[in-house]
XYZ file of C-alpha atoms in Angstrom:
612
model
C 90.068 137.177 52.134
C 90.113 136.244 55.606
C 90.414 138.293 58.301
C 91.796 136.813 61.536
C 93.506 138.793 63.620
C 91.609 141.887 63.081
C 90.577 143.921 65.579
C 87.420 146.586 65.980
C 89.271 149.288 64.658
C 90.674 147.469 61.531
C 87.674 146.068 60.552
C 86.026 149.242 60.888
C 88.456 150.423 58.290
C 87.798 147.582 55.765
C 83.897 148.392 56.240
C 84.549 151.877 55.188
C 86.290 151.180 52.398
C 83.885 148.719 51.034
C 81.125 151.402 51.863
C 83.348 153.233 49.609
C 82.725 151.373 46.100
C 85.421 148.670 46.880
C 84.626 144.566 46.575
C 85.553 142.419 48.825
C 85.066 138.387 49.470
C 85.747 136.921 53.153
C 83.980 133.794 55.317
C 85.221 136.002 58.457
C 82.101 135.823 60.548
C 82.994 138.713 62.744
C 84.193 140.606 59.314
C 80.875 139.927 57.937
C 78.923 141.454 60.931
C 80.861 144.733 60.769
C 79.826 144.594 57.371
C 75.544 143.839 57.976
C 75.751 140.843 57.130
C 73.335 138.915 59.447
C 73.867 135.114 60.565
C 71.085 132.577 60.897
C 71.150 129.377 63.514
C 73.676 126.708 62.888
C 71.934 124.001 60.688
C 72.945 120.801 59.714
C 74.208 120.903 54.986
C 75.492 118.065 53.196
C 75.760 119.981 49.735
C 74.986 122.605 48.117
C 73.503 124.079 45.033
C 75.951 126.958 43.367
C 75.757 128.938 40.222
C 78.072 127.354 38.012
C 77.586 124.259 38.739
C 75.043 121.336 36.981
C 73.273 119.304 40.157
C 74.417 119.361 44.032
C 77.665 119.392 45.166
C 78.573 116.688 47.960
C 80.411 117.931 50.558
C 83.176 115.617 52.156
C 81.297 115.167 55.512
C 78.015 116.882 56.737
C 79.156 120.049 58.659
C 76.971 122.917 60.783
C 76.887 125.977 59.233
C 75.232 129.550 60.296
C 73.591 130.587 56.633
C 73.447 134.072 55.515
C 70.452 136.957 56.729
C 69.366 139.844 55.087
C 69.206 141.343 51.598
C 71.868 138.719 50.014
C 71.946 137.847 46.157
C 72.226 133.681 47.010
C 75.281 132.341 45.049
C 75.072 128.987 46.681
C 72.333 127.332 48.479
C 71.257 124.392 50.500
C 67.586 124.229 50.663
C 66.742 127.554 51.639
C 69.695 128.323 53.487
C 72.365 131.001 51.591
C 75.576 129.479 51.985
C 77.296 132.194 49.564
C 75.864 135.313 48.657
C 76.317 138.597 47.754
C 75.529 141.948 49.846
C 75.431 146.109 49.024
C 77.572 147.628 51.436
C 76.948 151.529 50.662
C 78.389 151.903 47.133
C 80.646 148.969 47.777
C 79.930 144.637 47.828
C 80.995 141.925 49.760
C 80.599 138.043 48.165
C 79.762 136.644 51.526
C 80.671 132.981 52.244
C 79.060 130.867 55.438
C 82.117 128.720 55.518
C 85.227 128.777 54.843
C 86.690 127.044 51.848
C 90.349 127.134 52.636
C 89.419 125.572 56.446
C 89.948 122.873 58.177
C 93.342 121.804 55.579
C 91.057 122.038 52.939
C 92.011 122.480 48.880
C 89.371 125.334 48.143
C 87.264 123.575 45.574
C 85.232 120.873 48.083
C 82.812 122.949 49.140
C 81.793 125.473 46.910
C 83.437 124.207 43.670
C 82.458 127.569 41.211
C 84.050 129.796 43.928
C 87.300 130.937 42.220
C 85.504 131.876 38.990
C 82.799 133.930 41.319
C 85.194 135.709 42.871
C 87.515 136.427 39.862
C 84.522 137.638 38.096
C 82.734 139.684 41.174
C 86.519 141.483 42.104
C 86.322 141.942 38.412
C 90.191 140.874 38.815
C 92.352 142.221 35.703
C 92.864 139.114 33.241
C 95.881 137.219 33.258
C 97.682 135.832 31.185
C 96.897 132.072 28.976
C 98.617 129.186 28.173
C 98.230 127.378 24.521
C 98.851 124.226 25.483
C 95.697 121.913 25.959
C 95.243 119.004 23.831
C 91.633 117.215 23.980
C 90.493 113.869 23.160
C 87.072 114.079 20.675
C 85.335 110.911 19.509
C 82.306 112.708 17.545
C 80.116 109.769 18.081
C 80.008 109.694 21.695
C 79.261 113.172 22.689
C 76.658 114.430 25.111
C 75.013 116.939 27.328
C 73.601 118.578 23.702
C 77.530 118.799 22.165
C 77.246 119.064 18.601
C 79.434 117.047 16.032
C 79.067 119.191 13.787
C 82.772 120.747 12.324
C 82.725 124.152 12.820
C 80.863 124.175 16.239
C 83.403 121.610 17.420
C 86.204 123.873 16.061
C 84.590 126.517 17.778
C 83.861 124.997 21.127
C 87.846 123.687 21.063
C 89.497 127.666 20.242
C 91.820 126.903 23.107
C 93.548 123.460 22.775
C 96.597 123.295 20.608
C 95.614 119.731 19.755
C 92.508 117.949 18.702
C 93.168 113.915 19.067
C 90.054 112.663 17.003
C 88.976 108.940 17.314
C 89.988 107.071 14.421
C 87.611 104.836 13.891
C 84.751 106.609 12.577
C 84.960 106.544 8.987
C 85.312 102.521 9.147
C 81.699 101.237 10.214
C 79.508 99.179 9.118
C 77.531 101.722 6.876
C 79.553 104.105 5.109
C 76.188 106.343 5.904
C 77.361 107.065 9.418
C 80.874 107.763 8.544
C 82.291 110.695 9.799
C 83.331 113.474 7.711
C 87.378 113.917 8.544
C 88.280 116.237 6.544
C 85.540 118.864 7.006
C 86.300 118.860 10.872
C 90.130 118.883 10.194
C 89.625 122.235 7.887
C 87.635 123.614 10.680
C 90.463 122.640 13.272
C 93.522 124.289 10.876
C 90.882 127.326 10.216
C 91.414 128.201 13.870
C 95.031 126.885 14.015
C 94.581 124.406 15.850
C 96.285 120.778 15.098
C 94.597 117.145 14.576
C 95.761 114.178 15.675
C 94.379 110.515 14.245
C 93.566 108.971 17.978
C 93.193 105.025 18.126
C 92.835 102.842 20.370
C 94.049 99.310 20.107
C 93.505 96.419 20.323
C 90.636 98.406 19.004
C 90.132 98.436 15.017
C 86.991 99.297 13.565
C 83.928 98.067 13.552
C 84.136 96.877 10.317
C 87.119 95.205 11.112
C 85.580 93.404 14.228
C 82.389 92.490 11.781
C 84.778 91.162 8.467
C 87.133 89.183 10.971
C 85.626 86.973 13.496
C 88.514 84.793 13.789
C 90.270 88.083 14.898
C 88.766 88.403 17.930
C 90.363 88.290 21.340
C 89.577 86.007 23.882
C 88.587 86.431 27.662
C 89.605 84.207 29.947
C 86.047 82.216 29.757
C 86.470 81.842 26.018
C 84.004 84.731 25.082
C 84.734 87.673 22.818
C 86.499 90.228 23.756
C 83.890 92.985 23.455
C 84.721 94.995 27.162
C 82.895 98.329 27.177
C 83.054 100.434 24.330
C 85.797 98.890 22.581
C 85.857 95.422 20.595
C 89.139 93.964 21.105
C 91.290 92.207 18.451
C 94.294 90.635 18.542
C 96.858 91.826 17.246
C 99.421 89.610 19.343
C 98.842 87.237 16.189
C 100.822 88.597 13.264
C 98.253 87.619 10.708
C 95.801 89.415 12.178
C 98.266 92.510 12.878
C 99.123 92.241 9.501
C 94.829 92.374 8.622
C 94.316 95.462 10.843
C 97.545 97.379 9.483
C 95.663 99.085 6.525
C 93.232 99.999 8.019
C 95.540 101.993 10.724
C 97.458 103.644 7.699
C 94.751 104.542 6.415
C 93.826 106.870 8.954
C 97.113 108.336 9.148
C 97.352 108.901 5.192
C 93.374 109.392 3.819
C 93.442 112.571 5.757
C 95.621 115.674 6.643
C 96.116 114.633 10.317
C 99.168 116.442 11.791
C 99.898 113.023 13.960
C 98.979 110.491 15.255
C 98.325 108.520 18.904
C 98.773 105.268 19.818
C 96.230 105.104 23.020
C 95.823 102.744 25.573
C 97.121 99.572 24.252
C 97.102 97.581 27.527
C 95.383 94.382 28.411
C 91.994 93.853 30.437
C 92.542 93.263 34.511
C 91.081 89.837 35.984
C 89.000 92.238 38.078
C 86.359 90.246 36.254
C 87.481 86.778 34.756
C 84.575 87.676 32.117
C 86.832 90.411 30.943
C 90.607 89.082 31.402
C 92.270 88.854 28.442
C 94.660 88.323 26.228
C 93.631 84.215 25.874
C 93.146 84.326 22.179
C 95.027 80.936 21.026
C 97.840 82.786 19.561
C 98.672 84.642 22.902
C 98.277 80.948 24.248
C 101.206 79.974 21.644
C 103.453 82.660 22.555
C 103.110 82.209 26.167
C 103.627 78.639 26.155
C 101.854 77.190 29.237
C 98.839 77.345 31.230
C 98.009 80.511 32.598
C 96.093 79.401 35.592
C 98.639 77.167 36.472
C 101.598 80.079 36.901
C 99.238 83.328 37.077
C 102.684 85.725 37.731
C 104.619 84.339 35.066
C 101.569 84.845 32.913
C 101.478 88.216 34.165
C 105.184 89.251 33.140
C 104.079 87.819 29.522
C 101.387 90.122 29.852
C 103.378 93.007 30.100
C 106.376 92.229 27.668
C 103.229 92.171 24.727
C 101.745 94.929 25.902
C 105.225 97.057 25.359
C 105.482 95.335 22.318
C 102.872 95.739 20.714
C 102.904 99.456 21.435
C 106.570 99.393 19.684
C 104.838 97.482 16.993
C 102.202 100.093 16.948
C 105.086 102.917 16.793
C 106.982 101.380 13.775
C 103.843 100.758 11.734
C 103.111 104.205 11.951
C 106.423 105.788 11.370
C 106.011 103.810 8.138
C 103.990 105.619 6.802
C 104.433 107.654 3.484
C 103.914 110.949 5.030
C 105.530 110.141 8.341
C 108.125 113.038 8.125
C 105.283 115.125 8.520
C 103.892 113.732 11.545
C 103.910 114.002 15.120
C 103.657 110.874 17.532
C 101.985 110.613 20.814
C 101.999 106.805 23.074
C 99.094 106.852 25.837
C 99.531 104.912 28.468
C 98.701 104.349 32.126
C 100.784 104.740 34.849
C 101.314 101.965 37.250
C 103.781 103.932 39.851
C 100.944 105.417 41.856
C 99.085 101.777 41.702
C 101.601 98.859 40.987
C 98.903 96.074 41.461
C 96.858 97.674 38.864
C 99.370 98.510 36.418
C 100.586 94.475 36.622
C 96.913 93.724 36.200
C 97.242 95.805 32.462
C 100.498 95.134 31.758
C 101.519 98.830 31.826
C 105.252 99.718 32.858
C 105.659 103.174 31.932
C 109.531 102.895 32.066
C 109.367 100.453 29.353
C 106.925 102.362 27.488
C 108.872 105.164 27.859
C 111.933 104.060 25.922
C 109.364 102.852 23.251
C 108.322 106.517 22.738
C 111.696 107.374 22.860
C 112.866 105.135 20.052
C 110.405 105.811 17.995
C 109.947 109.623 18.210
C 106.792 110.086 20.154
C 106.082 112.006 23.201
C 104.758 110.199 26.099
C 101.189 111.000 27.864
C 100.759 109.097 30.842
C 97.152 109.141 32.566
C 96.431 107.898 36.277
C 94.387 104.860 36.790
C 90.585 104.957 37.946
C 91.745 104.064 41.287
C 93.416 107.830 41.859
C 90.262 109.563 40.939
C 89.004 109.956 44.108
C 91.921 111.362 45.391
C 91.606 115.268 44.662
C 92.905 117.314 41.970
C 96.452 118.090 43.242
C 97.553 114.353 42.953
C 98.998 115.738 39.542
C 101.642 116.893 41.402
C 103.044 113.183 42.336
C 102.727 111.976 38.916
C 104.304 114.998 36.972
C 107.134 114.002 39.740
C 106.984 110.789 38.609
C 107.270 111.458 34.685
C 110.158 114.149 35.486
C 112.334 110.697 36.546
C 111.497 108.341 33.341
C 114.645 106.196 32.174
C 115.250 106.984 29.772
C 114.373 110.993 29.585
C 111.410 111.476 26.704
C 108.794 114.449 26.698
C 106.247 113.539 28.871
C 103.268 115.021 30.554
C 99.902 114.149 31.633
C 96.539 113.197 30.727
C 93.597 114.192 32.737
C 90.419 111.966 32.895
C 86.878 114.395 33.306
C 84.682 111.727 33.349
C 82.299 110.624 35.922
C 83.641 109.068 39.280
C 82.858 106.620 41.569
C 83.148 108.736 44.727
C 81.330 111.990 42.787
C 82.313 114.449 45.121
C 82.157 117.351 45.191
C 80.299 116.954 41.462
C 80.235 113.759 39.464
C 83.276 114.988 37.352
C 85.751 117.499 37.646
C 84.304 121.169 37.310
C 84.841 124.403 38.270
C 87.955 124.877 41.032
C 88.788 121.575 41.147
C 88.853 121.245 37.309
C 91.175 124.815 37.094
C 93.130 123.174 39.975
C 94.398 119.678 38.286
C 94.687 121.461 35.047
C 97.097 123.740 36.466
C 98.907 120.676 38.441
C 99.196 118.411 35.981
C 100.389 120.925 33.348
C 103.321 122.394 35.741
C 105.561 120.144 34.278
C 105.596 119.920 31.107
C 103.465 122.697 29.876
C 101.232 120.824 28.310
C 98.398 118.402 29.267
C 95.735 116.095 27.409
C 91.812 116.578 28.274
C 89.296 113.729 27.877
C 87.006 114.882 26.670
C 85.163 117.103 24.538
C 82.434 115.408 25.232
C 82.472 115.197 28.877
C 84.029 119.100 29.621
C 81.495 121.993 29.452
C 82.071 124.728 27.562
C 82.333 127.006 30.351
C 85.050 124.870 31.871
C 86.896 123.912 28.981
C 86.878 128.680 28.279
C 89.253 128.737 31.489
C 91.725 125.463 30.584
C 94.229 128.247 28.619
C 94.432 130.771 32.057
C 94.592 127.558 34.273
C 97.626 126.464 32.014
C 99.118 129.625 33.070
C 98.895 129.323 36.445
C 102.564 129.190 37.092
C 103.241 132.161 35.223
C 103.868 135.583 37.323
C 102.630 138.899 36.241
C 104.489 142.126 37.222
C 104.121 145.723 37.088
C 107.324 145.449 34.617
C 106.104 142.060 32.712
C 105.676 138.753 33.261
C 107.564 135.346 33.616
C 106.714 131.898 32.699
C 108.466 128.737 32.181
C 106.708 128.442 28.714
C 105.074 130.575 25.588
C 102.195 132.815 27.379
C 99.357 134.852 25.763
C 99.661 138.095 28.275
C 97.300 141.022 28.186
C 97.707 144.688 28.081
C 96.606 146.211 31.968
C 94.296 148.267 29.974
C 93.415 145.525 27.704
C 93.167 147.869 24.541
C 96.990 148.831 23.498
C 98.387 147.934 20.005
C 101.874 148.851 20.302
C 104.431 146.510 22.896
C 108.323 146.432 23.145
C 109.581 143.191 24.638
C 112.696 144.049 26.499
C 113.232 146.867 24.215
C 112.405 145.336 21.137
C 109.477 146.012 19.350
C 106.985 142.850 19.081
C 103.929 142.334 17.175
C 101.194 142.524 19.457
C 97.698 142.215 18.921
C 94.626 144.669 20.833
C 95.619 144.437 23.998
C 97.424 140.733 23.744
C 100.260 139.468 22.937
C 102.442 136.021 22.760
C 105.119 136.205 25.100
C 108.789 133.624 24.969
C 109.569 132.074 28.280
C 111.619 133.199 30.738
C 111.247 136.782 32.337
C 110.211 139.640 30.410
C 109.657 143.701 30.505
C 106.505 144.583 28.418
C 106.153 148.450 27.973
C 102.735 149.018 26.228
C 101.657 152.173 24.900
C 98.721 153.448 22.653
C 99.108 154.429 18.997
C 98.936 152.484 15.835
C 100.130 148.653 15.488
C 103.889 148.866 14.687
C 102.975 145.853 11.793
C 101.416 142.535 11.678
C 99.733 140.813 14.905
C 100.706 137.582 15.761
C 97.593 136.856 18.070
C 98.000 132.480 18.406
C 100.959 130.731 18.454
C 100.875 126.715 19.042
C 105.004 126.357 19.315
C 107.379 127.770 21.941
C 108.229 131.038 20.520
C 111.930 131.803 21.223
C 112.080 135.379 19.438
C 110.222 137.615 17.447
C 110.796 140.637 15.346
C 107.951 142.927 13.206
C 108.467 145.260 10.234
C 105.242 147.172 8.497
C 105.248 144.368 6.103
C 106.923 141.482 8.103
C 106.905 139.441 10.897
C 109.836 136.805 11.935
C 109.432 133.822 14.114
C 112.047 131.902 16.164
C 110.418 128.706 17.611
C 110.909 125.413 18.846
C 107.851 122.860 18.061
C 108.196 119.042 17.478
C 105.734 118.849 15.108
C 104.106 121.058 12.619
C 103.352 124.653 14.056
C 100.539 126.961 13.986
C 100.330 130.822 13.503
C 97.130 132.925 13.663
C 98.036 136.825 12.201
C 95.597 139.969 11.605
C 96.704 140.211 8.290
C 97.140 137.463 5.113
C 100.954 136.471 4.145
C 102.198 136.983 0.492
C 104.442 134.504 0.870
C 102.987 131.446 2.744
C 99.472 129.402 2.280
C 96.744 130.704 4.927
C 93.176 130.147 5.840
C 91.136 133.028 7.210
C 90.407 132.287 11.116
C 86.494 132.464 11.645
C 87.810 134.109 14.754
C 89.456 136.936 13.125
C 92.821 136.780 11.323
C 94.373 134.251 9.156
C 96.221 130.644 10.243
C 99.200 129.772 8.801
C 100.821 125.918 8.667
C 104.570 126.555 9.729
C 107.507 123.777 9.758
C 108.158 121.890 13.009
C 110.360 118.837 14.284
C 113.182 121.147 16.055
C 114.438 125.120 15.874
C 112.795 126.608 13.137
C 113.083 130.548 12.060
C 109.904 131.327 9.946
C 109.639 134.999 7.928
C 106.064 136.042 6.781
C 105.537 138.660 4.486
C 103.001 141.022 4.146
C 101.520 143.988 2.057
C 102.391 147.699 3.229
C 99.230 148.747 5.299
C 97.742 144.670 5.030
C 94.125 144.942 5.850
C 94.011 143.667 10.114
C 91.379 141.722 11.034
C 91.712 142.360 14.877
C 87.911 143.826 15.167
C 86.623 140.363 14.338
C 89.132 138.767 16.304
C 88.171 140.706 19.541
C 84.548 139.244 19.243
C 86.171 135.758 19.457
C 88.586 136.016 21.703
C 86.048 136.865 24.232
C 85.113 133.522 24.179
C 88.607 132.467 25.609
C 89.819 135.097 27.793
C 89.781 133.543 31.501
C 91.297 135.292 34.424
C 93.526 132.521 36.404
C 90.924 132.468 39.484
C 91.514 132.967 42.669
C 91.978 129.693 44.059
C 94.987 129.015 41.759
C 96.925 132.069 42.931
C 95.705 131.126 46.492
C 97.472 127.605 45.093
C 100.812 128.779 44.111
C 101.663 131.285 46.790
C-alpha cells in the first residue's frame, strides 16, 4: 500500500496494528520510519537482483534510491544495497520497498518484476480463483534451461493449459532413432485432461522432406536455399511439390490421436535481409509473372494473395482428412495492424486470414510481431481490440511470444509481473490465449498462467463473477459440499468449476453431495449431481475434457496421475453429457489435493492493482 496523505496520528495507528500480528507492504518512506525501518544515503541502481527472478533485472533508466537499514530479510538487491526487504514489527511484518513500483506512471512490473507474487505470498492473500484456458506451444526437441522431454514430466509441468500444440515434425527425421514418441506424450496429455494439437509450421515439412526433395526447396532472393533459422522452407506455392508434402501433413493429423490441428505461421520471409527474402523459387516466379525487382509493390501484393492462399490450401487439406469430424482447427498468424510495413513485408493481412479461418472452421490466433516486444505487457490490450473488429467475426484471441528480446528489460523474457500482466491482457478477450513456449516459460511462471487468466473475474462475499468457466475456491479452502444459486453442484475439497456470469456459492462442511468434477476444459453452462451422477451442460468447439474423483460406469476414463479420472467428452457446439457412477464410488480427492498444489496461484497483487 501506499500511504500518502497520512498524517502522525494515522500512521501511528497502522504501526500498531502491524505491531499487532498484521502484514503489511508500502514504499511510503515516512510510513516506513514510523515503522523502524531505517533509510541509507541516496545511491545511484541500474537493476536489481530479486528472489524470483534468474539474472538482473534492468531498470528503464538509472534512478537514486535510499536502500533499506536495519534487521531486513533482503528480497531484492543491488550490490549490497536492500532495495526490498522484509522487517519484524512486534508480532507483525512489513515487506519494505525503497521505491515505488507504481511511480512515476509506471506498470508495476519494471522494477521489481517478482513483486506481485512476494506480496501475494507474504499477505498470505486468500487464493482466487483460475482460469482453464492456456494453450502452449511444445516442440520437444528444442527445450532448455534443464526441461525434460520426457512424457509424463511434460504432462506434468503443463497441468494448467487446456491445450498442448506439439511440433509436428518430429517423428519425420532423418533417423527414425530420434523420432519422437507421439503417442506416449499424447496419453500423458489426455491422462491429465488436457488436449493435443498436431502444430506445423509451413512452408516447413520435415526434415526428411527437405533431405528426399531438393528440387523442393524455396528460393531467396540471391538464389540460395531457403534454410532461415530453424525452419527449412519448401515450396509449396508449386502444386507438385504441395502435392509431395501433403502426406506427410496427414500423416500427422491421422498416425496419432491429436485432438486438432494448427496451421502456424505460414507467411513469407521480409527483405530485411535480401539473403533471406523469399518466395523466388521458379514456380512463384511463374505465378507472379514479371520481375520482382523491377515492380517491388506489385510483387509485394502477390506476396500476400499466396500467403492467404496457401493458408486456405493448408485449411482444406486438413479438413480432408479421414478423422476430420473429430478435430479442432487453429490458423496462426501475425498481425500486421499494429505494424503495417512489417506485415506487407510477410504477406500477413489478418482480415483475409480471418475469413480463411472462418471458412474453414478454425479459430484464429493472432501473435504481435517482434517489433511490439519492447513495448510492455499491456499492449495486449490494443490487439485484443483489434481482433474484437475482424471482418468477418471468427473466434479469435492471442498468442503471446516468451522468448528472449532485443531490449531485455526488465529480464530477457517475460517473467514474473510482467508475465501475469500480458497473460491477463491478452486473455481479456477471448478467454483464452496461446503460450510459446514450454520451453522458454519456467515452471514457476507457467504455476500462475491459470489465476492470471482469471484476472477479470470478481470474487464476493456472496460468489463470484466472470465472463468465462472459473475454478473458484472455498474461503476456507477445505469444504466439500457447494450450492450454486441454490442448486446443489459437485464440488471438489475446497474447489469448484464455476459457469460464467454472476454466481452465489454457499459452502458448507459435511460429506460430498456425489461426484467431483475438479477440471473442466469447455465452458460449462450448467451442472447438476446425484450420489451416483453427475450432468454436464457445455459449450466447447472441439472435443472436451472432464477430470472427476470417481471412475464413470458408463463412459471410457483414464485415471489422472493427479488424482481422479479424465474423461473424453463430445464437442463442436452445445453438448449435455450424463456420467454415471457407483453408489459410494471410491473419490480420489486425497491424491488430487497433492497435485493441485502445484497449480493453485493467487491472482497477485499487481493484477488487482491492474483492473481496479
Amino acid at each position: 500500500m501506499t500511504a500518502a496523505g497520512l498524517d502522525a496520528d494515522q500512521r501511528a495507528r497502522v504501526r500498531r496494528w502491524v505491531v499487532g500480528g498484521h502484514r503489511l507492504v508500502t514504499p511510503d518512506p515516512n510510513l516506513l520510519t514510523a515503522l523502524g525501518v531505517g533509510r541509507g544515503p541516496a545511491t545511484d541502481i541500474a537493476s536489481v537482483r530479486m528472489d524470483g527472478v534468474s539474472g538482473d533485472a534492468l531498470w528503464p533508466a538509472p534512478r537514486m534510491v535510499q536502500p533499506l537499514l536495519g534487521r531486513v530479510r533482503a528480497v531484492a538487491t543491488a550490490r549490497d544495497a536492500v532495495v526490498a526487504g522484509v522487517a519484524d514489527v512486534g508480532k507483525g511484518q512489513v515487506l519494505a520497498l525503497a521505491v515505488d513500483p507504481f511511480g512515476d506512471g509506471l506498470e508495476g512490473h519494471e522494477l521489481l518484476p517478482a513483486l506481485g507474487r512476494v506480496a501475494d505470498s507474504f499477505a498470505r492473500a486468500p487464493d482466487g480463483p483460475q482460469r482453464t484456458g492456456a494453450e502452449v506451444y511444445l516442440d520437444p526437441g528444442s527445450l532448455h534451461n534443464g526441461v525434460s522431454a520426457k512424457p509424463a514430466e511434460l504432462a506434468r509441468r503443463l497441468a494448467g493449459a487446456r491445450i498442448v500444440h506439439v511440433a509436428g515434425w518430429n517423428a519425420d527425421n532423418g533417423d527414425p532413432r530420434f523420432d519422437y514418441d507421439y503417442r506416449a506424450l499424447i496419453d500423458a496429455l489426455h491422462a491429465r485432461g488436457i488436449l493435443a494439437y498436431a502444430w506445423v509450421e509451413p512452408p516447413f515439412v520435415s526434415l526428411r522432406f527437405w533431405l528426399d526433395h531438393p528440387e523442393c526447396r524455396e528460393k531467396t532472393a540471391t538464389g540460395r536455399d531457403a534454410l532461415v533459422d530453424w525452419r527449412r522452407l519448401i515450396a509449396l506455392e508449386d502444386p507438385h511439390c504441395f502435392d509431395l508434402a501433403a502426406p506427410v501433413f496427414r500423416k500427422i493429423a491421422t498416425a496419432y490421436p491429436f485432438d486438432g490441428v494448427d496451421v502456424a505461421e505460414l507467411y513469407f520471409e521480409p527483405d530485411r535481409m535480401r539473403d533471406d527474402y523469399t518466395p523466388f523459387h521458379p514456380s512463384a516466379l511463374a505465378q507472379f509473372g514479371g520481375d520482382p525487382n523491377a515492380d517491388a509493390t506489385a510483387f509485394r501484393a502477390f506476396r500476400t494473395r499466396l500467403v492467404t492462399d496457401l493458408n486456405d490450401k493448408m485449411l482444406r487439406l486438413f479438413n480432408g482428412v479421414a478423422n476430420a469430424r473429430n478435430l479442432g482447427f487453429t490458423l496462426t498468424v501475425i498481425d500486421n495492424k499494429a505494424d503495417p510495413a512489417f506485415g506487407q513485408q510477410i504477406g500477413s493481412d489478418i482480415d483475409a486470414l480471418a475469413g480463411v479461418a472462418a471458412r474453414n472452421g478454425a479459430s484464429l490466433q493472432v501473435e504481435d510481431p517482434f517489433t511490439q516486444w519492447a513495448l510492455g505487457p499491456l499492449r495486449y490490450d490494443t490487439l485484443v481490440s483489434h481482433l474484437a473488429g475482424l471482418t468477418p467475426p471468427v473466434p479469435a484471441y492471442v498468442d503471446v511470444n516468451v522468448v528472449d528480446r532485443e531490449a531485455g528489460r526488465p529480464t530477457p523474457a517475460m517473467t514474473g509481473a510482467e508475465l501475469d500482466l500480458a497473460v491477463s491482457s491478452a486473455s481479456q478477450g477471448a478467454g483464452r490465449l496461446a503460450l510459446y513456449s514450454a520451453g522458454t516459460i519456467g515452471e514457476g511462471d507457467m504455476a500462475h498462467v491459470p489465476a492470471a487468466m482469471a484476472g477479470t473475474a470478481a470474487i464476493f462475499d456472496t460468489g463470484v463473477r466472470s465472463l468465462w468457466t472459473v475454478t473458484a475456491r472455498a474461503p476456507n479452502g477445505k469444504d466439500r459440499r457447494l450450492t450454486v444459486d441454490g442448486v446443489p453442484w459437485p464440488a471438489g475439497p475446497g474447489l469448484a468449476v464455476i459457469p460464467r456470469g454472476e454466481h452465489r456459492l454457499v459452502w458448507s462442511t459435511g460429506t460430498a453431495i456425489g461426484p467431483a468434477l475438479l477440471r473442466f476444459t469447455g465452458e460449462l453452462g450448467a451442472a447438476a449431481v446425484s450420489t451416483t451422477s453427475l450432468r454436464l451442460s457445455y459449450d466447447s468447439r472441439g472435443a472436451a475434457y472432464a477430470v472427476v474423483d470417481r471412475r464413470p460406469t458408463n463412459r471410457p476414463s483414464v485415471a489422472d496421475p493427479a488424482g481422479g479420472f479424465a474423461v473424453r467428452l463430445p464437442g463442436a457446439g452445445t453438448n449435455t453429457v450424463t456420467l454415471a457412477f457407483h453408489s459410494g464410488g471410491r473419490s480420489l480427492l486425497p491424491f488430487f489435493a497433492v497435485g493441485l498444489a502445484v497449480l493453485v496461484a493467487a491472482a497477485g497483487a499487481l493484477l488487482l492493482v491492474r483492473r481496479r
